[in-house]
Amino acid sequence: MVIDEILAYNEQFVKQIRLPIIGHAPRKRMAVITCMDCRLVQMFEQALGLERGDVIELRTAGATISEPEREGGLSDLIRSLAGGIYLLGVREVAVIGHTKCGLARADPNVLIASMQALGVDPQPLIEKAGPKSWIGAFDDVYVNVKEVVNEIRNSPYLPKIPVHGLVIDIETGKLEIVERG
Ligand SMILES: [Zn+2]
């Protein structure tokens, strides 16, 4: 399994690298929200010029808050942001969607078929939330970024601080500003 590969690598890593001890409050006092896409691994921080300790990073599928989670305003993303703001000193937020996101036009039928193929009954999900809204599928990354920015700006649990919306090109790493907070 991949975990064995990781454990073997890690054994060498801790032998060879001695990490500096740094605090957990982000130096740039910023929270960055992006997608879980594997193409963003490493490239994302490099494209933004971010080093270890600079910002807190939050990742969700699609850099979104799904519709069922928006109701009530107590999504995991808002909870994590609250921790960053109230406990770690974050004073600026950037929501960064990306081009060619898997959740843009994600097909709920594929999701259902895949659940069934892996032995999970999709029926409770179909009855409760609807697979498309539950997984957080959207049609347009720019619209999604604006919606997430508004969810954060209008959250009754968060203070008024700048919240920006951006889209990163998954192939070149180029950032485009959609909304400036
Ligand atoms: Zn994505």
PDB file of N, CA and C and ligand atoms in Angstrom, residues 35 37 98 101-102, ligand 1:
ATOM      1  N   CYS A  35      -9.106  24.104  -3.251  1.00  0.00           N
ATOM      2  CA  CYS A  35      -9.676  22.787  -3.548  1.00  0.00           C
ATOM      3  C   CYS A  35      -8.702  21.684  -3.145  1.00  0.00           C
ATOM      4  N   ASP A  37      -7.836  19.294  -5.124  1.00  0.00           N
ATOM      5  CA  ASP A  37      -7.262  18.741  -6.361  1.00  0.00           C
ATOM      6  C   ASP A  37      -5.765  18.411  -6.191  1.00  0.00           C
ATOM      7  N   HIS A  98     -10.265  26.909  -8.825  1.00  0.00           N
ATOM      8  CA  HIS A  98      -9.315  26.670  -9.921  1.00  0.00           C
ATOM      9  C   HIS A  98     -10.024  26.222 -11.185  1.00  0.00           C
ATOM     10  N   CYS A 101     -11.919  22.318 -12.526  1.00  0.00           N
ATOM     11  CA  CYS A 101     -12.209  21.674 -11.254  1.00  0.00           C
ATOM     12  C   CYS A 101     -13.148  20.488 -11.470  1.00  0.00           C
ATOM     13  N   GLY A 102     -12.861  19.403 -10.773  1.00  0.00           N
ATOM     14  CA  GLY A 102     -13.676  18.202 -10.894  1.00  0.00           C
ATOM     15  C   GLY A 102     -15.117  18.404 -10.454  1.00  0.00           C
TER      16      GLY A 102
HETATM   17 ZN    ZN B   1     -11.131  21.256  -7.742  1.00  0.00          ZN
END
